[in-house]
Short mmCIF file of C-alpha atoms in Angstrom, two decimals:
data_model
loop_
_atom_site.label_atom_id
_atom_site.label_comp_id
_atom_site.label_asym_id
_atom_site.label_seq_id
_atom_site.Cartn_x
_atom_site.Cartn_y
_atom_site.Cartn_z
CA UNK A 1096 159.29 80.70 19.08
CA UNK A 1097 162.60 81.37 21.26
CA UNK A 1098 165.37 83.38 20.42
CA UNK A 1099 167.90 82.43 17.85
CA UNK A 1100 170.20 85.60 18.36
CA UNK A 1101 170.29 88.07 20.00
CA UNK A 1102 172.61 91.69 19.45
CA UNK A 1103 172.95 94.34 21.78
CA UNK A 1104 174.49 97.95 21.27
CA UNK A 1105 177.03 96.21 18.79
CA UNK A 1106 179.87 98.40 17.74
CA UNK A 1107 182.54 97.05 14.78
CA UNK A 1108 185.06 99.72 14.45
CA UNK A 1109 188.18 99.32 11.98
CA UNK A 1110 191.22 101.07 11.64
CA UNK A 1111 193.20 103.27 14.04
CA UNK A 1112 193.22 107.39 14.84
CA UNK A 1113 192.52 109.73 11.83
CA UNK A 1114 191.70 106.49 10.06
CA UNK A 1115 189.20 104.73 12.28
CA UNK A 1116 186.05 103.94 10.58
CA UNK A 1117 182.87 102.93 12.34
CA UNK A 1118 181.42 100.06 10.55
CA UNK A 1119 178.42 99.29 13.02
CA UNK A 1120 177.34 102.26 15.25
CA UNK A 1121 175.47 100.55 17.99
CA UNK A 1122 173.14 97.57 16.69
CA UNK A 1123 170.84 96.23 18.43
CA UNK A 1124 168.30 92.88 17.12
CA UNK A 1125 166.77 89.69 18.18
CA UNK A 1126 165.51 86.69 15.65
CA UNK A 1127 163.78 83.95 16.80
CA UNK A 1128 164.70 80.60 15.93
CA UNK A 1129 163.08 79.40 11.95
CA UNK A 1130 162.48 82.93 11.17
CA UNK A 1131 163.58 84.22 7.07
CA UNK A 1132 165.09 87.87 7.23
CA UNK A 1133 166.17 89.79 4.94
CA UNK A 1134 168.97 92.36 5.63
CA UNK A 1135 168.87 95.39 3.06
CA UNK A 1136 170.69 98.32 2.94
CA UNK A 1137 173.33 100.16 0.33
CA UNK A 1138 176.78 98.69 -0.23
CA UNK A 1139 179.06 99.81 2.44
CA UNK A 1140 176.20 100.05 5.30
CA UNK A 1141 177.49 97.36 7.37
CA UNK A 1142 175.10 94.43 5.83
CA UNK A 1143 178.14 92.35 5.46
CA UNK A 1144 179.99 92.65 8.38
CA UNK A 1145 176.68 91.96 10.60
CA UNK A 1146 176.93 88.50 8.49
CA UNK A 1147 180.02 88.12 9.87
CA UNK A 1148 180.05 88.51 13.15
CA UNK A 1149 176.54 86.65 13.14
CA UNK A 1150 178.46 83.60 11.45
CA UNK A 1151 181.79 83.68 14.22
CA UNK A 1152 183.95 85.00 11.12
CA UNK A 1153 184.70 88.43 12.49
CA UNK A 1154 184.39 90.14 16.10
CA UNK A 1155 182.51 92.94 17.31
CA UNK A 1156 184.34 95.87 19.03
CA UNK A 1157 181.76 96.20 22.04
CA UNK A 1158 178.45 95.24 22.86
CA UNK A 1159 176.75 91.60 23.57
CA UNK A 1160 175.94 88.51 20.76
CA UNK A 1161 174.45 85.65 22.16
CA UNK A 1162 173.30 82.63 19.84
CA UNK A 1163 170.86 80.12 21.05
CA UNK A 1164 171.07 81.37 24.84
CA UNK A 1165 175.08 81.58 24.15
CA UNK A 1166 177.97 84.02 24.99
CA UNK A 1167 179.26 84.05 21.60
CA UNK A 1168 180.95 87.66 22.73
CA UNK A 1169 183.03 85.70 25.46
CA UNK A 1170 184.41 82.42 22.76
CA UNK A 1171 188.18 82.25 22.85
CA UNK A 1172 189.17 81.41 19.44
CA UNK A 1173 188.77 77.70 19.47
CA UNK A 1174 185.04 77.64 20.58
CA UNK A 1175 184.30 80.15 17.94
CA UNK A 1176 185.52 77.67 15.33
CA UNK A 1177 183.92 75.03 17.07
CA UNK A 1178 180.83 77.78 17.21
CA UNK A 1179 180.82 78.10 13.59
CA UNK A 1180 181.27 74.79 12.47
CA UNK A 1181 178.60 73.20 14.87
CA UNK A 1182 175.83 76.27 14.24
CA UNK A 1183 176.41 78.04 11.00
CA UNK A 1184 175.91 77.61 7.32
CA UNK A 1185 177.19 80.43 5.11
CA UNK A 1186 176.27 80.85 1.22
CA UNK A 1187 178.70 83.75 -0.76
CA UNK A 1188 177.68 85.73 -3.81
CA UNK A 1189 180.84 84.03 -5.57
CA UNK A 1190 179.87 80.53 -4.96
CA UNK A 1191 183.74 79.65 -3.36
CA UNK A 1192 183.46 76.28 -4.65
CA UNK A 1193 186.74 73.91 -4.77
CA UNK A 1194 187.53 74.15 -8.70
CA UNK A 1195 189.58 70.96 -8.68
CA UNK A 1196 186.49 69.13 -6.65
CA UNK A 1197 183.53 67.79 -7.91
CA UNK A 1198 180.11 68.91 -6.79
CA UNK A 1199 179.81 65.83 -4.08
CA UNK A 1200 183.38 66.65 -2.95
CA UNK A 1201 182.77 69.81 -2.63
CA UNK A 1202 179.73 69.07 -0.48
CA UNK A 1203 181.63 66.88 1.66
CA UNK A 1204 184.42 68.87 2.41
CA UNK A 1205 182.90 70.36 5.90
CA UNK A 1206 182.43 66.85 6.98
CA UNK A 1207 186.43 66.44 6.37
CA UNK A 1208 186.95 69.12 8.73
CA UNK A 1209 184.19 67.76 11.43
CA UNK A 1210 185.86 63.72 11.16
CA UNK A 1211 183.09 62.54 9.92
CA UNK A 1212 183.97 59.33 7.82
CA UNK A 1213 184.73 58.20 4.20
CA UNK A 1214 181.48 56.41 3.81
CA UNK A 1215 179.59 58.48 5.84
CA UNK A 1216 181.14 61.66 3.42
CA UNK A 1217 179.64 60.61 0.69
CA UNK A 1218 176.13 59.22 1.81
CA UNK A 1219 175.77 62.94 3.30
CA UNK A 1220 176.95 64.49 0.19
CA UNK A 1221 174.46 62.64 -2.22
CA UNK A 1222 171.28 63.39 0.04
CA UNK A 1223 172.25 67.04 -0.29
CA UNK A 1224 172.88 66.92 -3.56
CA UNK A 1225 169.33 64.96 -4.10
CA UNK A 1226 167.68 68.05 -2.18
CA UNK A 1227 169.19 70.97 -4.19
CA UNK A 1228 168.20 69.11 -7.58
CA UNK A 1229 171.37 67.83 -8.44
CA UNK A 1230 172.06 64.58 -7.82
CA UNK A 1231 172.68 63.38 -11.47
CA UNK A 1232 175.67 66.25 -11.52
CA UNK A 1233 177.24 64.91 -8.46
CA UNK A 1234 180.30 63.87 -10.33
CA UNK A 1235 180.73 67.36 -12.33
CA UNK A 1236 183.29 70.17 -11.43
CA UNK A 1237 182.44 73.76 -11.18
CA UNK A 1238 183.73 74.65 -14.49
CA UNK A 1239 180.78 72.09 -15.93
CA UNK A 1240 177.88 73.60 -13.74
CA UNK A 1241 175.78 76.40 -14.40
CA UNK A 1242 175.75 79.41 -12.15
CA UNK A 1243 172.63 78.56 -10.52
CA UNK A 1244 173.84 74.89 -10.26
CA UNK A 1245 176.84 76.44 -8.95
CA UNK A 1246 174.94 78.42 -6.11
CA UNK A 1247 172.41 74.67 -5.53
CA UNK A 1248 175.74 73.16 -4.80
CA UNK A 1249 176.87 76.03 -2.22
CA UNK A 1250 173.58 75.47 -0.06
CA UNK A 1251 173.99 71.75 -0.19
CA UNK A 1252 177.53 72.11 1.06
CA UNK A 1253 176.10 75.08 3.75
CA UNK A 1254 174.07 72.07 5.14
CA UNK A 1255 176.26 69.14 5.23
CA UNK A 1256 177.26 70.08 8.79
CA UNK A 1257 173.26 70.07 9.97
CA UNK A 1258 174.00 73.74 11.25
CA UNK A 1259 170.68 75.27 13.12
CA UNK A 1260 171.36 78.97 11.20
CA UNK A 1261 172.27 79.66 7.24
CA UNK A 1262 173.78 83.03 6.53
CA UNK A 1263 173.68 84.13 2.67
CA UNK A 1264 175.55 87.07 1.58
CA UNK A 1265 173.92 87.98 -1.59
CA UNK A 1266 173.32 84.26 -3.19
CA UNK A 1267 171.80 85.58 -6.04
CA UNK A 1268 174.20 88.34 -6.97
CA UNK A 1269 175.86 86.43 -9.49
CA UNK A 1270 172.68 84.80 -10.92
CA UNK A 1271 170.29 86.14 -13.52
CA UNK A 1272 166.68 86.46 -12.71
CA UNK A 1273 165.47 82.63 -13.11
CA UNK A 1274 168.02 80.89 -11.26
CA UNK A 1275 168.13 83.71 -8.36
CA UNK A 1276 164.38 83.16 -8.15
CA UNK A 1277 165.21 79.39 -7.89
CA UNK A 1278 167.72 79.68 -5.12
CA UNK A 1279 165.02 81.87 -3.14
CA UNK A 1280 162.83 79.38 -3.83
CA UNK A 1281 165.04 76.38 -2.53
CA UNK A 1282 166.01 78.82 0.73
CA UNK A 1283 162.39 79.24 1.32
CA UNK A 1284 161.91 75.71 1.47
CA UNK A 1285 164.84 74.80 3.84
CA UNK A 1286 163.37 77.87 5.52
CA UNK A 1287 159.89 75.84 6.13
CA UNK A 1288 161.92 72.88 7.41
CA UNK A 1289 162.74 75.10 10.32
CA UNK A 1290 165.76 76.79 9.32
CA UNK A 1291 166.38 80.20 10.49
CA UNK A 1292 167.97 82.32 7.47
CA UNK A 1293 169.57 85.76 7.40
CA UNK A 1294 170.05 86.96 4.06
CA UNK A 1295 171.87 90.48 2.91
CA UNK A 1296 170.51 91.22 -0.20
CA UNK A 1297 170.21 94.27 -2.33
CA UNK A 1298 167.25 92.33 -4.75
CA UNK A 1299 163.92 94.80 -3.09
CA UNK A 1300 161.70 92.03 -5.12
CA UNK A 1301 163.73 88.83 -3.25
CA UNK A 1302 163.73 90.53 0.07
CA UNK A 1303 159.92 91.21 0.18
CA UNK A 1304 159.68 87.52 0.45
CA UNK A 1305 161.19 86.82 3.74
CA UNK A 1306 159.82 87.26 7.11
CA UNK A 1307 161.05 90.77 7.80
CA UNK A 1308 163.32 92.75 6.62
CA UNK A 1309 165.83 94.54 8.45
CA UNK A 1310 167.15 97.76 6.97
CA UNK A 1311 171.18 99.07 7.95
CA UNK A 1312 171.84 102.68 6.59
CA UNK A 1313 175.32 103.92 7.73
CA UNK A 1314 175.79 101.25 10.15
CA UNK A 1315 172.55 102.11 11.75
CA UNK A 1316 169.09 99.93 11.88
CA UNK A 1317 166.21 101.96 10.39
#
């Protein structure tokens, strides 16, 4: 395997003065490329905001992120957009899903932002939609899916942009325990297709099943 990303000594401090608050105190971390892990930890450790900076949503104060051999810690605001949209896949707890879209719309709409055609769109949209399960709902809108159909449709649209890395912030937080074992069992497989996967989860039974499990207490690896 080679190296996926890489983190070293990375600091994320918010806030100013008496109010300055140390969200990451120094983290350091490499996963190779098709690797599962699973990032545990208490609410408020910092599991979250090493999601973000992994995905190009949020900067580090100091210290060095490389992805895939590059200097993520040197982008300029355009190539981190460019960095995110080319690389990363994110899944949310709370689905974010276009209410006013239908599924395949909604699975299409990072392919409106890369220029990818009309007809192209929609071909992409359906095959995604055929791989999370759901092609028969591909004309349904949120309010008419299920939460775990909710959740199949957030992975398809995490992939429509072929991105080499999916980061989940607890995708089965909102789900009860048979459709959050289904979504684990549909990120496994993508998993085995060579994704590499970083999941924060607080689910002890869900995180056993990844690769390794990396554990954040007080901004700290353990």
């Amino acid at each position: 395997m080679s190296v996926m990303i890489r983190m070293e000594d990375v600091v994320k401090t918010y806030g100013k003065g008496g109010s300055r608050t140390e969200a990451l105190k120094g983290i350091s971390l490499t996963i190779e490329k098709g690797e599962f892990i699973a990032v545990t930890g208490a609410s408020g450790c910092g599991k979250s905001t090493l999601l973000n900076i992994m995905g190009g949503m949020d900067r580090q104060t100091s210290g060095v992120y490389e992805y895939d051999g590059m200097p993520v810690t040197g982008f300029k605001e355009k190539e981190l957009a460019e960095f995110r949209n080319r690389n990363i896949g994110f899944v949310f707890q709370a689905f974010h899903l276009a209410k006013e879209l239908t599924a395949a719309e909604n699975v299409a709409l990072p392919l409106g932002y890369a220029k990818v055609g009309a007809r192209e769109r929609k071909k992409r949209a359906m095959e995604l939609l055929d791989r999370v399960g759901l092609s028969e709902k591909y004309k349904a809108h949120p309010s008419k899916l299920s939460g775990g159909e909710m959740q199949r449709v957030a992975v398809a649209r995490a992939l429509a942009n072929h991105p080499q890395t999916l980061l989940a912030d607890e995708p089965t937080g909102n789900l009860d325990h048979e459709n959050g074992r289904a979504i684990m069992k549909l990120l496994r497989e993508i998993n085995e297709e060579g994704m590499t996967i970083v999941m924060v989860t607080h689910d002890r039974e869900l995180a056993e099943l990844a690769d390794r499990k990396i554990c954040i207490v007080d901004g700290n690896i353990i």
